[in-house]
Amino acid sequence: MKKTLRFLLLCLPTIALSQVELDQVDDFEDYTMSNWTKNNSIANENIYNGGPSGEGDNFLRVTSSGSGSDLELMTKNNAQWQGNYYQGNLSSRVKYISMDVRNSGSSVIFLRLSFQTDYGLIYRCSTTNAIAVLPNEGWKRISFSILEENITALSETFSYAVTFGSGSQGVEEMRILHNDVPAWESDPIEAVLDIDNIMAESQTLSTEEIAVKSELKLFPNPTSNAITVTSNENVTEDISYSIIDLLGRTVKEGRSKLNQEINIQDINSGNYIVEIKNANGEIFREKLIKN
């Protein structure tokens, strides 16, 4: 038995020493794609002007056609985002990956991160929640929590600790992609996504839109008549709501309260984004299927 165990341990991949450093950032000011690549034939672009800081600020543009070999909106990194995210210190480890994004197309993009490592078996996972990036809303700062409670396993065999580098080589590939559910591949979409200032962080700014497990939920979903924004806390809190189609057009808006019904019989069947704002300006977005 001991000989078998030793043999299996020898068969595991060699542990690399690379680390993803806190506060490392891809700002694309070197006029390259900073090792962000893709599988389809529409190449990533370094745009020399018009980033979130305005004139002279470079950014990365990722484009998909929604058909053929270019159907996916996805870009991946197998270089500086490889490695150990733990850094031997759980309290100050990389907990969030933040970036500036802009939707320069005409369809709503559901943005999320996915990760893969090979530790004898392929481990894959994705951020549990996506962030909806709407057309015509300009640049905004978003942040994805990569803490274990905000990660969904995609492979049958999965270890969070091994994937992110506790006693292993860590992440081998990181992806930024469009999908409204946790996935390794993008859903087909015709889209143009602009990205800048991708950063590894241990905490986030209060102004960032953060993809974490939300305390709010839409119920029922799918539905044909009404929705309720449910919460275990602040049960009488005033909210404003907007129902937005997948072209970014607001089809219904108004004011309501948490845990009170909102009638949606007057909107057509289809897929929508429901955007909820509370009195503090905090934003919650979720996909709605209207039957």
Tab-separated table of C-alpha atoms in Angstrom:
chain	number	residue	atom	x	y	z
A	1	MET	CA	0.000	0.000	0.000
A	2	LYS	CA	2.817	2.414	0.922
A	3	LYS	CA	4.615	1.653	-2.362
A	4	THR	CA	1.406	2.371	-4.291
A	5	LEU	CA	0.955	5.689	-2.479
A	6	ARG	CA	4.547	6.726	-3.215
A	7	PHE	CA	4.035	5.891	-6.895
A	8	LEU	CA	0.846	7.959	-7.100
A	9	LEU	CA	2.547	10.926	-5.460
A	10	LEU	CA	5.414	10.721	-7.944
A	11	CYS	CA	2.890	10.785	-10.790
A	12	LEU	CA	1.469	14.146	-9.690
A	13	PRO	CA	2.609	17.211	-11.686
A	14	THR	CA	5.609	19.132	-10.429
A	15	ILE	CA	4.526	22.067	-8.280
A	16	ALA	CA	5.468	25.381	-9.825
A	17	LEU	CA	6.520	28.319	-7.714
A	18	SER	CA	4.730	31.090	-9.599
A	19	GLN	CA	2.349	33.304	-7.666
A	20	VAL	CA	-0.363	35.734	-8.621
A	21	GLU	CA	0.655	38.874	-6.760
A	22	LEU	CA	-1.720	41.160	-4.895
A	23	ASP	CA	-2.275	44.423	-6.779
A	24	GLN	CA	-0.798	43.096	-10.029
A	25	VAL	CA	-2.577	44.851	-12.880
A	26	ASP	CA	-2.963	44.556	-16.641
A	27	ASP	CA	-3.446	48.118	-17.923
A	28	PHE	CA	-2.480	47.499	-21.581
A	29	GLU	CA	-0.330	50.635	-21.696
A	30	ASP	CA	2.476	48.636	-23.359
A	31	TYR	CA	0.418	48.458	-26.605
A	32	THR	CA	0.187	44.649	-26.374
A	33	MET	CA	-2.602	42.261	-25.391
A	34	SER	CA	-0.714	41.409	-22.154
A	35	ASN	CA	-0.963	37.670	-22.934
A	36	TRP	CA	-4.768	37.724	-23.233
A	37	THR	CA	-5.561	35.419	-26.152
A	38	LYS	CA	-8.609	33.685	-27.642
A	39	ASN	CA	-9.540	30.698	-29.790
A	40	ASN	CA	-11.478	32.326	-32.624
A	41	SER	CA	-10.304	34.247	-35.682
A	42	ILE	CA	-11.302	37.773	-34.577
A	43	ALA	CA	-8.120	38.765	-32.762
A	44	ASN	CA	-8.069	40.773	-29.557
A	45	GLU	CA	-7.120	44.421	-30.093
A	46	ASN	CA	-5.142	46.933	-28.060
A	47	ILE	CA	-7.043	50.196	-28.551
A	48	TYR	CA	-4.721	53.140	-27.971
A	49	ASN	CA	-7.256	55.722	-26.809
A	50	GLY	CA	-10.549	56.052	-24.943
A	51	GLY	CA	-10.067	53.863	-21.872
A	52	PRO	CA	-11.702	54.721	-18.529
A	53	SER	CA	-9.137	57.511	-17.965
A	54	GLY	CA	-9.973	59.062	-21.331
A	55	GLU	CA	-7.532	60.350	-23.915
A	56	GLY	CA	-4.368	58.279	-24.293
A	57	ASP	CA	-5.611	55.433	-22.076
A	58	ASN	CA	-5.129	52.038	-23.766
A	59	PHE	CA	-7.556	49.147	-23.289
A	60	LEU	CA	-8.234	45.617	-24.568
A	61	ARG	CA	-11.109	44.972	-26.998
A	62	VAL	CA	-12.612	41.463	-27.307
A	63	THR	CA	-15.065	40.841	-30.169
A	64	SER	CA	-17.315	37.947	-31.173
A	65	SER	CA	-19.695	37.506	-34.114
A	66	GLY	CA	-22.086	35.010	-32.527
A	67	SER	CA	-21.692	32.491	-35.361
A	68	GLY	CA	-19.190	30.149	-36.985
A	69	SER	CA	-15.721	30.014	-35.460
A	70	ASP	CA	-16.226	33.424	-33.810
A	71	LEU	CA	-19.413	32.673	-31.897
A	72	GLU	CA	-17.918	32.901	-28.375
A	73	LEU	CA	-17.085	36.024	-26.364
A	74	MET	CA	-14.133	34.747	-24.351
A	75	THR	CA	-10.529	35.709	-23.681
A	76	LYS	CA	-8.011	33.667	-21.688
A	77	ASN	CA	-4.659	34.052	-19.957
A	78	ASN	CA	-2.009	31.354	-19.493
A	79	ALA	CA	0.784	33.609	-18.258
A	80	GLN	CA	0.723	36.174	-15.432
A	81	TRP	CA	-2.628	34.900	-14.090
A	82	GLN	CA	-1.237	31.388	-13.677
A	83	GLY	CA	-0.089	30.232	-10.277
A	84	ASN	CA	-0.809	30.311	-6.565
A	85	TYR	CA	-3.538	32.706	-5.398
A	86	TYR	CA	-3.056	31.772	-1.721
A	87	GLN	CA	0.471	33.189	-1.260
A	88	GLY	CA	0.815	31.246	1.995
A	89	ASN	CA	-1.390	33.722	3.849
A	90	LEU	CA	-5.144	33.190	3.815
A	91	SER	CA	-5.908	36.588	5.378
A	92	SER	CA	-4.159	38.663	2.693
A	93	ARG	CA	-4.560	36.330	-0.275
A	94	VAL	CA	-6.109	37.280	-3.616
A	95	LYS	CA	-9.853	37.382	-2.910
A	96	TYR	CA	-11.176	39.511	-5.768
A	97	ILE	CA	-10.339	40.117	-9.396
A	98	SER	CA	-11.494	43.543	-10.514
A	99	MET	CA	-11.556	45.295	-13.869
A	100	ASP	CA	-13.009	48.202	-15.802
A	101	VAL	CA	-15.443	47.070	-18.501
A	102	ARG	CA	-17.553	48.658	-21.222
A	103	ASN	CA	-20.109	47.083	-23.531
A	104	SER	CA	-19.504	48.627	-26.971
A	105	GLY	CA	-21.991	46.324	-28.695
A	106	SER	CA	-25.778	46.130	-28.684
A	107	SER	CA	-26.467	42.983	-26.599
A	108	VAL	CA	-26.334	42.499	-22.826
A	109	ILE	CA	-23.153	40.660	-21.773
A	110	PHE	CA	-23.250	38.334	-18.735
A	111	LEU	CA	-19.636	38.448	-17.616
A	112	ARG	CA	-17.945	35.901	-15.352
A	113	LEU	CA	-14.543	34.321	-14.649
A	114	SER	CA	-13.584	30.655	-15.053
A	115	PHE	CA	-10.446	28.803	-13.934
A	116	GLN	CA	-8.686	25.524	-14.706
A	117	THR	CA	-5.773	23.541	-13.314
A	118	ASP	CA	-4.349	20.094	-14.129
A	119	TYR	CA	-3.299	18.213	-10.996
A	120	GLY	CA	-3.380	14.740	-12.479
A	121	LEU	CA	-7.068	15.455	-13.124
A	122	ILE	CA	-8.575	18.528	-14.771
A	123	TYR	CA	-10.231	20.802	-12.185
A	124	ARG	CA	-12.522	23.517	-13.541
A	125	CYS	CA	-14.661	26.122	-11.828
A	126	SER	CA	-16.442	29.417	-12.448
A	127	THR	CA	-17.673	32.374	-10.463
A	128	THR	CA	-21.188	31.512	-9.320
A	129	ASN	CA	-22.697	34.853	-10.253
A	130	ALA	CA	-22.286	36.840	-13.452
A	131	ILE	CA	-22.319	40.617	-13.771
A	132	ALA	CA	-24.617	42.035	-16.439
A	133	VAL	CA	-22.791	44.623	-18.557
A	134	LEU	CA	-25.330	46.714	-20.445
A	135	PRO	CA	-24.907	48.514	-23.776
A	136	ASN	CA	-24.538	52.295	-23.631
A	137	GLU	CA	-23.718	52.517	-19.903
A	138	GLY	CA	-20.060	53.422	-20.487
A	139	TRP	CA	-17.096	52.310	-18.421
A	140	LYS	CA	-17.736	50.826	-14.986
A	141	ARG	CA	-15.609	49.073	-12.378
A	142	ILE	CA	-16.649	45.515	-11.492
A	143	SER	CA	-15.239	42.922	-9.119
A	144	PHE	CA	-15.528	39.128	-8.961
A	145	SER	CA	-15.153	37.374	-5.620
A	146	ILE	CA	-13.087	34.192	-5.953
A	147	LEU	CA	-13.676	33.092	-2.368
A	148	GLU	CA	-14.857	29.498	-2.106
A	149	GLU	CA	-18.470	30.403	-1.307
A	150	ASN	CA	-18.682	32.341	-4.583
A	151	ILE	CA	-17.217	29.603	-6.815
A	152	THR	CA	-19.109	26.799	-8.614
A	153	ALA	CA	-17.323	23.568	-9.585
A	154	LEU	CA	-17.593	22.634	-13.278
A	155	SER	CA	-15.645	19.356	-13.220
A	156	GLU	CA	-16.889	16.139	-11.629
A	157	THR	CA	-13.734	16.008	-9.505
A	158	PHE	CA	-12.891	19.366	-7.925
A	159	SER	CA	-10.868	20.852	-5.091
A	160	TYR	CA	-11.041	24.597	-4.476
A	161	ALA	CA	-7.774	24.641	-2.513
A	162	VAL	CA	-5.849	22.703	-5.164
A	163	THR	CA	-7.255	24.804	-8.010
A	164	PHE	CA	-6.143	28.081	-6.454
A	165	GLY	CA	-2.754	26.864	-5.275
A	166	SER	CA	-2.798	25.539	-1.720
A	167	GLY	CA	-0.084	22.875	-2.038
A	168	SER	CA	-0.311	22.770	-5.822
A	169	GLN	CA	0.842	24.674	-8.884
A	170	GLY	CA	-2.410	26.641	-8.796
A	171	VAL	CA	-4.395	28.063	-11.676
A	172	GLU	CA	-3.186	27.164	-15.184
A	173	GLU	CA	-5.765	29.118	-17.171
A	174	MET	CA	-8.072	32.005	-16.331
A	175	ARG	CA	-10.925	33.023	-18.620
A	176	ILE	CA	-13.167	36.067	-18.920
A	177	LEU	CA	-16.322	35.015	-20.740
A	178	HIS	CA	-20.007	35.587	-21.452
A	179	ASN	CA	-22.503	33.146	-19.967
A	180	ASP	CA	-25.511	33.641	-17.699
A	181	VAL	CA	-24.737	30.375	-15.865
A	182	PRO	CA	-21.412	29.033	-14.520
A	183	ALA	CA	-19.543	27.580	-17.513
A	184	TRP	CA	-16.136	26.985	-19.090
A	185	GLU	CA	-17.308	28.081	-22.551
A	186	SER	CA	-19.069	31.248	-23.672
A	187	ASP	CA	-22.618	31.253	-24.939
A	188	PRO	CA	-22.861	32.409	-28.580
A	189	ILE	CA	-23.222	36.193	-28.788
A	190	GLU	CA	-22.480	39.040	-31.175
A	191	ALA	CA	-20.685	41.450	-28.890
A	192	VAL	CA	-17.853	43.916	-28.332
A	193	LEU	CA	-16.351	43.956	-24.831
A	194	ASP	CA	-13.759	46.519	-23.702
A	195	ILE	CA	-11.572	45.684	-20.681
A	196	ASP	CA	-8.940	47.624	-18.730
A	197	ASN	CA	-7.058	47.566	-15.418
A	198	ILE	CA	-7.506	43.883	-14.520
A	199	MET	CA	-6.291	43.700	-10.912
A	200	ALA	CA	-5.772	41.100	-8.147
A	201	GLU	CA	-7.111	42.441	-4.841
A	202	SER	CA	-7.729	41.379	-1.247
A	203	GLN	CA	-10.565	43.875	-0.825
A	204	THR	CA	-12.772	46.005	-3.059
A	205	LEU	CA	-13.910	49.592	-3.233
A	206	SER	CA	-17.510	50.297	-2.224
A	207	THR	CA	-18.105	51.859	-5.657
A	208	GLU	CA	-17.451	48.583	-7.496
A	209	GLU	CA	-20.230	46.279	-8.644
A	210	ILE	CA	-19.399	42.961	-7.010
A	211	ALA	CA	-20.431	39.460	-8.091
A	212	VAL	CA	-21.051	37.608	-4.831
A	213	LYS	CA	-23.859	35.503	-3.463
A	214	SER	CA	-26.686	37.981	-3.212
A	215	GLU	CA	-29.142	38.238	-0.329
A	216	LEU	CA	-31.820	39.215	-2.867
A	217	LYS	CA	-33.644	36.837	-5.186
A	218	LEU	CA	-36.367	37.035	-7.828
A	219	PHE	CA	-39.317	34.744	-7.195
A	220	PRO	CA	-40.837	33.039	-9.072
A	221	ASN	CA	-38.469	32.812	-12.021
A	222	PRO	CA	-39.545	31.909	-14.715
A	223	THR	CA	-42.942	33.569	-14.345
A	224	SER	CA	-45.819	34.912	-16.425
A	225	ASN	CA	-47.675	37.283	-14.099
A	226	ALA	CA	-45.612	38.848	-11.317
A	227	ILE	CA	-42.243	38.803	-9.589
A	228	THR	CA	-41.227	39.470	-6.008
A	229	VAL	CA	-37.792	40.660	-4.928
A	230	THR	CA	-37.277	38.609	-1.779
A	231	SER	CA	-34.878	39.265	1.086
A	232	ASN	CA	-34.319	37.890	4.577
A	233	GLU	CA	-33.429	41.370	5.791
A	234	ASN	CA	-34.823	44.906	5.392
A	235	VAL	CA	-38.216	43.437	4.550
A	236	THR	CA	-39.896	46.833	4.089
A	237	GLU	CA	-37.052	48.589	2.257
A	238	ASP	CA	-38.032	50.848	-0.635
A	239	ILE	CA	-36.562	49.925	-4.004
A	240	SER	CA	-36.655	51.152	-7.578
A	241	TYR	CA	-36.686	48.639	-10.405
A	242	SER	CA	-35.995	48.556	-14.129
A	243	ILE	CA	-36.759	45.652	-16.456
A	244	ILE	CA	-34.316	45.709	-19.379
A	245	ASP	CA	-34.395	43.617	-22.554
A	246	LEU	CA	-31.290	41.958	-24.003
A	247	LEU	CA	-30.700	44.928	-26.314
A	248	GLY	CA	-30.345	47.174	-23.267
A	249	ARG	CA	-33.755	48.870	-23.624
A	250	THR	CA	-35.802	49.595	-20.500
A	251	VAL	CA	-39.290	48.144	-21.033
A	252	LYS	CA	-40.711	48.783	-17.557
A	253	GLU	CA	-39.624	50.685	-14.466
A	254	GLY	CA	-41.094	51.873	-11.211
A	255	ARG	CA	-40.891	51.842	-7.430
A	256	SER	CA	-41.815	49.082	-5.004
A	257	LYS	CA	-40.699	47.430	-1.770
A	258	LEU	CA	-38.837	44.251	-0.980
A	259	ASN	CA	-41.112	41.219	-0.638
A	260	GLN	CA	-43.949	42.903	-2.543
A	261	GLU	CA	-45.223	41.725	-5.932
A	262	ILE	CA	-44.395	43.598	-9.133
A	263	ASN	CA	-46.890	42.973	-11.938
A	264	ILE	CA	-45.228	42.101	-15.265
A	265	GLN	CA	-48.226	40.875	-17.276
A	266	ASP	CA	-47.831	43.864	-19.602
A	267	ILE	CA	-44.387	42.895	-20.956
A	268	ASN	CA	-43.783	40.417	-23.762
A	269	SER	CA	-42.484	36.901	-23.232
A	270	GLY	CA	-38.702	36.633	-23.371
A	271	ASN	CA	-35.490	37.080	-21.397
A	272	TYR	CA	-34.814	40.258	-19.421
A	273	ILE	CA	-32.519	41.807	-16.827
A	274	VAL	CA	-34.198	43.042	-13.650
A	275	GLU	CA	-32.170	45.837	-12.045
A	276	ILE	CA	-32.992	46.709	-8.439
A	277	LYS	CA	-31.628	49.770	-6.618
A	278	ASN	CA	-32.041	50.424	-2.906
A	279	ALA	CA	-31.957	53.737	-1.047
A	280	ASN	CA	-28.157	53.527	-0.704
A	281	GLY	CA	-27.710	53.207	-4.459
A	282	GLU	CA	-26.645	49.555	-4.249
A	283	ILE	CA	-27.527	47.611	-7.400
A	284	PHE	CA	-28.772	44.038	-7.788
A	285	ARG	CA	-29.222	42.498	-11.235
A	286	GLU	CA	-30.662	39.129	-12.182
A	287	LYS	CA	-31.873	37.474	-15.349
A	288	LEU	CA	-35.669	37.044	-15.624
A	289	ILE	CA	-37.499	34.623	-17.905
A	290	LYS	CA	-41.009	35.886	-18.730
A	291	ASN	CA	-43.302	33.127	-20.010
